Amino acid sequence: MKNNKAIIFDLDGTLIDSVLDIALCMNEVLKELNLKSYEIEEYNYFLGGGIDVLVNNVLKNPSEELRQTVSEKFQAVYETTLHSNTKAYEGVCELLQELQNQNFNIGVLSNKPHKFTQGYVEKIFKEFNLKEVHGQKGHIPKKPDPTAAINIAKSFNVPCQDTYFVGDTKVDMQTANNANMISIGVLWGFRDEEELRQYGAKYIVKEPLDILSIIK
């Protein structure tokens, strides 16, 4: 029987709560370089676009040399291990289990580097059959470019217009719309409802299990 149900999730701010570890690592780098550090909650507005965007956001119009230095130091600190503070949001595992029970094709698409996207999925969600897991790769444009999302839908043999895309930032909503997918914005992540609606969220959910009422 053909499986024609598909859903793609963003990772950070959607499936996993990772802001604390990212903030702690970046603040460590900034303090080492005698640069301004930030409160943890401020990082909610710095994340979502990958390392380059994070570095630009914390430095505010840096020189290319400084940008490169901070990026390299951050990667050396953050990307040497899977961090213990990073965990699944409450209700996410229950959602994934129900989606699996309903025979959904489940994918993950993140702007986090591919190796670490895979690492966190394998560590936190190893009991689930997440068929396509993709992070940032040099040869494929980052979100909101739709290329990677479209490729995932093709691998599931499900039309884009029948595929759900779930995320917590404008980048995710733009990705969904650029790929002609059904966008679901979540309110437990890094951004607020205003941003999600402004960038075209078709649905807004407050809790992970709320998604089940949309996909029925």
PDB file of C-alpha atoms in Angstrom:
ATOM      1  CA  MET A   1       0.000   0.000   0.000  1.00  0.00           C
ATOM      2  CA  LYS A   2       1.396   3.389  -0.997  1.00  0.00           C
ATOM      3  CA  ASN A   3       2.354   5.643   1.893  1.00  0.00           C
ATOM      4  CA  ASN A   4       1.277   9.131   0.808  1.00  0.00           C
ATOM      5  CA  LYS A   5       1.618  10.969   4.124  1.00  0.00           C
ATOM      6  CA  ALA A   6       4.668  13.123   4.833  1.00  0.00           C
ATOM      7  CA  ILE A   7       5.780  15.668   7.401  1.00  0.00           C
ATOM      8  CA  ILE A   8       9.105  17.503   7.713  1.00  0.00           C
ATOM      9  CA  PHE A   9      10.315  19.101  10.938  1.00  0.00           C
ATOM     10  CA  ASP A  10      12.845  21.788  11.669  1.00  0.00           C
ATOM     11  CA  LEU A  11      15.174  20.689  14.488  1.00  0.00           C
ATOM     12  CA  ASP A  12      16.281  23.492  16.851  1.00  0.00           C
ATOM     13  CA  GLY A  13      13.311  25.245  18.425  1.00  0.00           C
ATOM     14  CA  THR A  14      10.882  22.716  16.975  1.00  0.00           C
ATOM     15  CA  LEU A  15      11.935  19.215  17.997  1.00  0.00           C
ATOM     16  CA  ILE A  16      14.748  20.055  20.420  1.00  0.00           C
ATOM     17  CA  ASP A  17      15.323  22.796  22.970  1.00  0.00           C
ATOM     18  CA  SER A  18      18.940  23.691  22.264  1.00  0.00           C
ATOM     19  CA  VAL A  19      19.141  27.412  22.942  1.00  0.00           C
ATOM     20  CA  LEU A  20      20.834  27.097  26.343  1.00  0.00           C
ATOM     21  CA  ASP A  21      23.771  25.075  25.056  1.00  0.00           C
ATOM     22  CA  ILE A  22      24.216  27.273  21.991  1.00  0.00           C
ATOM     23  CA  ALA A  23      24.088  30.429  24.119  1.00  0.00           C
ATOM     24  CA  LEU A  24      26.537  29.119  26.703  1.00  0.00           C
ATOM     25  CA  CYS A  25      29.037  28.132  24.025  1.00  0.00           C
ATOM     26  CA  MET A  26      28.768  31.403  22.128  1.00  0.00           C
ATOM     27  CA  ASN A  27      29.035  33.480  25.302  1.00  0.00           C
ATOM     28  CA  GLU A  28      32.171  31.548  26.209  1.00  0.00           C
ATOM     29  CA  VAL A  29      33.717  32.565  22.892  1.00  0.00           C
ATOM     30  CA  LEU A  30      32.592  36.188  23.159  1.00  0.00           C
ATOM     31  CA  LYS A  31      33.997  36.539  26.667  1.00  0.00           C
ATOM     32  CA  GLU A  32      37.300  34.994  25.586  1.00  0.00           C
ATOM     33  CA  LEU A  33      37.572  37.701  22.916  1.00  0.00           C
ATOM     34  CA  ASN A  34      36.419  40.489  25.285  1.00  0.00           C
ATOM     35  CA  LEU A  35      33.252  41.007  23.244  1.00  0.00           C
ATOM     36  CA  LYS A  36      29.710  41.669  24.417  1.00  0.00           C
ATOM     37  CA  SER A  37      27.883  38.546  25.598  1.00  0.00           C
ATOM     38  CA  TYR A  38      24.106  38.121  25.842  1.00  0.00           C
ATOM     39  CA  GLU A  39      21.355  36.854  28.086  1.00  0.00           C
ATOM     40  CA  ILE A  40      20.149  33.362  27.242  1.00  0.00           C
ATOM     41  CA  GLU A  41      16.702  34.504  26.095  1.00  0.00           C
ATOM     42  CA  GLU A  42      18.232  36.966  23.618  1.00  0.00           C
ATOM     43  CA  TYR A  43      19.520  34.017  21.614  1.00  0.00           C
ATOM     44  CA  ASN A  44      15.940  33.122  20.662  1.00  0.00           C
ATOM     45  CA  TYR A  45      16.209  35.935  18.112  1.00  0.00           C
ATOM     46  CA  PHE A  46      19.707  35.041  16.933  1.00  0.00           C
ATOM     47  CA  LEU A  47      19.004  31.457  15.883  1.00  0.00           C
ATOM     48  CA  GLY A  48      17.353  29.759  12.927  1.00  0.00           C
ATOM     49  CA  GLY A  49      19.692  30.594  10.055  1.00  0.00           C
ATOM     50  CA  GLY A  50      22.736  28.472  10.845  1.00  0.00           C
ATOM     51  CA  ILE A  51      26.136  29.416  12.236  1.00  0.00           C
ATOM     52  CA  ASP A  52      26.825  32.289   9.827  1.00  0.00           C
ATOM     53  CA  VAL A  53      23.602  34.045  10.763  1.00  0.00           C
ATOM     54  CA  LEU A  54      24.185  33.441  14.480  1.00  0.00           C
ATOM     55  CA  VAL A  55      27.656  34.967  14.285  1.00  0.00           C
ATOM     56  CA  ASN A  56      26.414  37.991  12.349  1.00  0.00           C
ATOM     57  CA  ASN A  57      23.622  38.533  14.863  1.00  0.00           C
ATOM     58  CA  VAL A  58      25.857  38.488  17.927  1.00  0.00           C
ATOM     59  CA  LEU A  59      28.582  40.649  16.386  1.00  0.00           C
ATOM     60  CA  LYS A  60      26.498  43.334  14.657  1.00  0.00           C
ATOM     61  CA  ASN A  61      28.317  44.264  11.418  1.00  0.00           C
ATOM     62  CA  PRO A  62      31.667  42.607  12.122  1.00  0.00           C
ATOM     63  CA  SER A  63      34.766  42.669   9.980  1.00  0.00           C
ATOM     64  CA  GLU A  64      35.327  39.552   7.909  1.00  0.00           C
ATOM     65  CA  GLU A  65      38.329  38.655  10.064  1.00  0.00           C
ATOM     66  CA  LEU A  66      36.346  38.872  13.308  1.00  0.00           C
ATOM     67  CA  ARG A  67      33.422  36.962  11.819  1.00  0.00           C
ATOM     68  CA  GLN A  68      35.749  34.176  10.772  1.00  0.00           C
ATOM     69  CA  THR A  69      37.483  34.076  14.155  1.00  0.00           C
ATOM     70  CA  VAL A  70      34.239  33.873  16.136  1.00  0.00           C
ATOM     71  CA  SER A  71      32.773  31.294  13.765  1.00  0.00           C
ATOM     72  CA  GLU A  72      35.806  29.030  14.039  1.00  0.00           C
ATOM     73  CA  LYS A  73      36.018  29.357  17.829  1.00  0.00           C
ATOM     74  CA  PHE A  74      32.299  28.724  18.259  1.00  0.00           C
ATOM     75  CA  GLN A  75      32.443  25.612  16.103  1.00  0.00           C
ATOM     76  CA  ALA A  76      35.434  24.385  18.087  1.00  0.00           C
ATOM     77  CA  VAL A  77      33.523  24.806  21.358  1.00  0.00           C
ATOM     78  CA  TYR A  78      30.020  23.753  20.305  1.00  0.00           C
ATOM     79  CA  GLU A  79      30.644  21.125  17.676  1.00  0.00           C
ATOM     80  CA  THR A  80      33.000  18.872  19.605  1.00  0.00           C
ATOM     81  CA  THR A  81      30.228  17.097  21.524  1.00  0.00           C
ATOM     82  CA  LEU A  82      26.475  16.601  21.870  1.00  0.00           C
ATOM     83  CA  HIS A  83      25.455  18.804  24.775  1.00  0.00           C
ATOM     84  CA  SER A  84      23.588  17.503  27.792  1.00  0.00           C
ATOM     85  CA  ASN A  85      21.216  20.464  28.220  1.00  0.00           C
ATOM     86  CA  THR A  86      19.738  19.895  24.762  1.00  0.00           C
ATOM     87  CA  LYS A  87      16.589  17.785  24.901  1.00  0.00           C
ATOM     88  CA  ALA A  88      13.279  17.126  23.184  1.00  0.00           C
ATOM     89  CA  TYR A  89      10.461  19.547  23.941  1.00  0.00           C
ATOM     90  CA  GLU A  90       7.698  18.118  26.094  1.00  0.00           C
ATOM     91  CA  GLY A  91       5.184  16.297  23.920  1.00  0.00           C
ATOM     92  CA  VAL A  92       7.454  15.901  20.893  1.00  0.00           C
ATOM     93  CA  CYS A  93       8.210  12.207  21.438  1.00  0.00           C
ATOM     94  CA  GLU A  94       4.515  11.478  21.908  1.00  0.00           C
ATOM     95  CA  LEU A  95       3.803  13.307  18.655  1.00  0.00           C
ATOM     96  CA  LEU A  96       6.467  11.378  16.747  1.00  0.00           C
ATOM     97  CA  GLN A  97       5.135   8.091  18.109  1.00  0.00           C
ATOM     98  CA  GLU A  98       1.606   8.886  16.934  1.00  0.00           C
ATOM     99  CA  LEU A  99       2.852   9.994  13.516  1.00  0.00           C
ATOM    100  CA  GLN A 100       4.753   6.744  13.247  1.00  0.00           C
ATOM    101  CA  ASN A 101       1.623   4.845  14.277  1.00  0.00           C
ATOM    102  CA  GLN A 102      -0.245   6.634  11.482  1.00  0.00           C
ATOM    103  CA  ASN A 103       2.408   5.532   8.968  1.00  0.00           C
ATOM    104  CA  PHE A 104       3.721   9.030   8.208  1.00  0.00           C
ATOM    105  CA  ASN A 105       6.983   9.525   6.362  1.00  0.00           C
ATOM    106  CA  ILE A 106       8.887  11.749   8.807  1.00  0.00           C
ATOM    107  CA  GLY A 107      11.820  13.975   7.860  1.00  0.00           C
ATOM    108  CA  VAL A 108      14.038  16.535   9.577  1.00  0.00           C
ATOM    109  CA  LEU A 109      15.572  19.562   7.848  1.00  0.00           C
ATOM    110  CA  SER A 110      17.857  21.916   9.771  1.00  0.00           C
ATOM    111  CA  ASN A 111      20.343  24.698   9.120  1.00  0.00           C
ATOM    112  CA  LYS A 112      22.521  23.142  11.828  1.00  0.00           C
ATOM    113  CA  PRO A 113      25.564  21.407  10.256  1.00  0.00           C
ATOM    114  CA  HIS A 114      24.589  17.999   8.916  1.00  0.00           C
ATOM    115  CA  LYS A 115      26.825  15.966  11.217  1.00  0.00           C
ATOM    116  CA  PHE A 116      25.298  17.474  14.324  1.00  0.00           C
ATOM    117  CA  THR A 117      21.760  17.356  12.999  1.00  0.00           C
ATOM    118  CA  GLN A 118      22.217  13.626  12.540  1.00  0.00           C
ATOM    119  CA  GLY A 119      23.922  13.309  15.913  1.00  0.00           C
ATOM    120  CA  TYR A 120      21.108  14.921  17.896  1.00  0.00           C
ATOM    121  CA  VAL A 121      18.422  12.975  16.050  1.00  0.00           C
ATOM    122  CA  GLU A 122      20.241   9.705  16.696  1.00  0.00           C
ATOM    123  CA  LYS A 123      20.781  10.585  20.355  1.00  0.00           C
ATOM    124  CA  ILE A 124      17.326  11.920  21.218  1.00  0.00           C
ATOM    125  CA  PHE A 125      14.991  10.250  18.715  1.00  0.00           C
ATOM    126  CA  LYS A 126      16.684   6.932  18.007  1.00  0.00           C
ATOM    127  CA  GLU A 127      13.513   4.945  18.739  1.00  0.00           C
ATOM    128  CA  PHE A 128      11.639   6.618  15.900  1.00  0.00           C
ATOM    129  CA  ASN A 129      11.848   5.922  12.197  1.00  0.00           C
ATOM    130  CA  LEU A 130      12.893   9.343  10.922  1.00  0.00           C
ATOM    131  CA  LYS A 131      13.553   8.392   7.329  1.00  0.00           C
ATOM    132  CA  GLU A 132      15.227  11.542   6.023  1.00  0.00           C
ATOM    133  CA  VAL A 133      17.464  13.664   8.300  1.00  0.00           C
ATOM    134  CA  HIS A 134      19.385  16.537   6.741  1.00  0.00           C
ATOM    135  CA  GLY A 135      21.391  19.418   8.128  1.00  0.00           C
ATOM    136  CA  GLN A 136      23.391  22.132   6.424  1.00  0.00           C
ATOM    137  CA  LYS A 137      25.522  20.790   3.577  1.00  0.00           C
ATOM    138  CA  GLY A 138      27.894  22.828   1.462  1.00  0.00           C
ATOM    139  CA  HIS A 139      26.462  21.713  -1.869  1.00  0.00           C
ATOM    140  CA  ILE A 140      22.792  22.416  -1.025  1.00  0.00           C
ATOM    141  CA  PRO A 141      21.480  25.914  -0.198  1.00  0.00           C
ATOM    142  CA  LYS A 142      20.250  26.538   3.335  1.00  0.00           C
ATOM    143  CA  LYS A 143      16.650  27.176   4.252  1.00  0.00           C
ATOM    144  CA  PRO A 144      14.635  29.169   3.208  1.00  0.00           C
ATOM    145  CA  ASP A 145      15.784  27.850  -0.155  1.00  0.00           C
ATOM    146  CA  PRO A 146      13.310  25.029  -0.863  1.00  0.00           C
ATOM    147  CA  THR A 147      15.720  22.618  -2.568  1.00  0.00           C
ATOM    148  CA  ALA A 148      16.361  20.320   0.401  1.00  0.00           C
ATOM    149  CA  ALA A 149      12.706  20.256   1.447  1.00  0.00           C
ATOM    150  CA  ILE A 150      11.620  19.371  -2.088  1.00  0.00           C
ATOM    151  CA  ASN A 151      14.239  16.627  -2.233  1.00  0.00           C
ATOM    152  CA  ILE A 152      12.877  15.100   0.966  1.00  0.00           C
ATOM    153  CA  ALA A 153       9.328  15.110  -0.385  1.00  0.00           C
ATOM    154  CA  LYS A 154      10.562  13.470  -3.589  1.00  0.00           C
ATOM    155  CA  SER A 155      12.331  10.770  -1.598  1.00  0.00           C
ATOM    156  CA  PHE A 156       9.002  10.044   0.120  1.00  0.00           C
ATOM    157  CA  ASN A 157       7.226  10.055  -3.255  1.00  0.00           C
ATOM    158  CA  VAL A 158       4.722  12.542  -1.817  1.00  0.00           C
ATOM    159  CA  PRO A 159       3.758  15.764  -3.653  1.00  0.00           C
ATOM    160  CA  CYS A 160       4.997  18.948  -2.016  1.00  0.00           C
ATOM    161  CA  GLN A 161       1.474  20.340  -1.778  1.00  0.00           C
ATOM    162  CA  ASP A 162       0.517  17.320   0.367  1.00  0.00           C
ATOM    163  CA  THR A 163       3.579  17.570   2.635  1.00  0.00           C
ATOM    164  CA  TYR A 164       3.495  19.342   6.012  1.00  0.00           C
ATOM    165  CA  PHE A 165       6.464  21.491   7.060  1.00  0.00           C
ATOM    166  CA  VAL A 166       6.760  22.315  10.766  1.00  0.00           C
ATOM    167  CA  GLY A 167       9.007  24.993  12.258  1.00  0.00           C
ATOM    168  CA  ASP A 168       9.345  27.838  14.725  1.00  0.00           C
ATOM    169  CA  THR A 169      10.823  30.747  12.730  1.00  0.00           C
ATOM    170  CA  LYS A 170      10.217  32.862   9.653  1.00  0.00           C
ATOM    171  CA  VAL A 171      12.917  30.850   7.873  1.00  0.00           C
ATOM    172  CA  ASP A 172      10.811  27.712   8.261  1.00  0.00           C
ATOM    173  CA  MET A 173       7.619  29.391   7.083  1.00  0.00           C
ATOM    174  CA  GLN A 174       9.461  30.811   4.079  1.00  0.00           C
ATOM    175  CA  THR A 175      10.897  27.374   3.317  1.00  0.00           C
ATOM    176  CA  ALA A 176       7.454  25.774   3.445  1.00  0.00           C
ATOM    177  CA  ASN A 177       5.933  28.410   1.201  1.00  0.00           C
ATOM    178  CA  ASN A 178       8.854  28.364  -1.230  1.00  0.00           C
ATOM    179  CA  ALA A 179       8.448  24.582  -1.507  1.00  0.00           C
ATOM    180  CA  ASN A 180       4.640  24.812  -1.841  1.00  0.00           C
ATOM    181  CA  MET A 181       4.179  22.808   1.362  1.00  0.00           C
ATOM    182  CA  ILE A 182       1.618  23.149   4.166  1.00  0.00           C
ATOM    183  CA  SER A 183       3.250  25.327   6.827  1.00  0.00           C
ATOM    184  CA  ILE A 184       2.728  24.763  10.555  1.00  0.00           C
ATOM    185  CA  GLY A 185       4.258  27.290  12.953  1.00  0.00           C
ATOM    186  CA  VAL A 186       4.965  26.254  16.551  1.00  0.00           C
ATOM    187  CA  LEU A 187       4.859  28.578  19.554  1.00  0.00           C
ATOM    188  CA  TRP A 188       7.166  26.686  21.929  1.00  0.00           C
ATOM    189  CA  GLY A 189      10.313  27.558  19.969  1.00  0.00           C
ATOM    190  CA  PHE A 190      12.393  30.654  19.329  1.00  0.00           C
ATOM    191  CA  ARG A 191       9.859  33.093  17.849  1.00  0.00           C
ATOM    192  CA  ASP A 192       6.341  34.409  18.390  1.00  0.00           C
ATOM    193  CA  GLU A 193       2.996  34.093  16.625  1.00  0.00           C
ATOM    194  CA  GLU A 194       3.283  37.493  14.978  1.00  0.00           C
ATOM    195  CA  GLU A 195       6.429  36.524  13.089  1.00  0.00           C
ATOM    196  CA  LEU A 196       5.030  33.144  12.066  1.00  0.00           C
ATOM    197  CA  ARG A 197       1.821  34.656  10.699  1.00  0.00           C
ATOM    198  CA  GLN A 198       3.692  37.491   8.998  1.00  0.00           C
ATOM    199  CA  TYR A 199       5.726  34.961   7.048  1.00  0.00           C
ATOM    200  CA  GLY A 200       2.800  32.856   5.937  1.00  0.00           C
ATOM    201  CA  ALA A 201       2.097  30.160   8.522  1.00  0.00           C
ATOM    202  CA  LYS A 202      -1.056  28.333   7.445  1.00  0.00           C
ATOM    203  CA  TYR A 203      -1.504  26.858  10.921  1.00  0.00           C
ATOM    204  CA  ILE A 204      -0.249  27.827  14.382  1.00  0.00           C
ATOM    205  CA  VAL A 205       0.030  25.310  17.245  1.00  0.00           C
ATOM    206  CA  LYS A 206       0.723  25.801  20.941  1.00  0.00           C
ATOM    207  CA  GLU A 207       1.580  22.188  21.830  1.00  0.00           C
ATOM    208  CA  PRO A 208       3.164  19.375  19.781  1.00  0.00           C
ATOM    209  CA  LEU A 209       0.112  17.125  19.957  1.00  0.00           C
ATOM    210  CA  ASP A 210      -2.022  19.939  18.493  1.00  0.00           C
ATOM    211  CA  ILE A 211      -0.490  18.984  15.138  1.00  0.00           C
ATOM    212  CA  LEU A 212      -2.526  15.768  15.147  1.00  0.00           C
ATOM    213  CA  SER A 213      -5.757  17.713  14.759  1.00  0.00           C
ATOM    214  CA  ILE A 214      -4.356  19.438  11.646  1.00  0.00           C
ATOM    215  CA  ILE A 215      -3.179  16.337   9.803  1.00  0.00           C
ATOM    216  CA  LYS A 216      -6.379  14.328  10.223  1.00  0.00           C
TER     217      LYS A 216
END
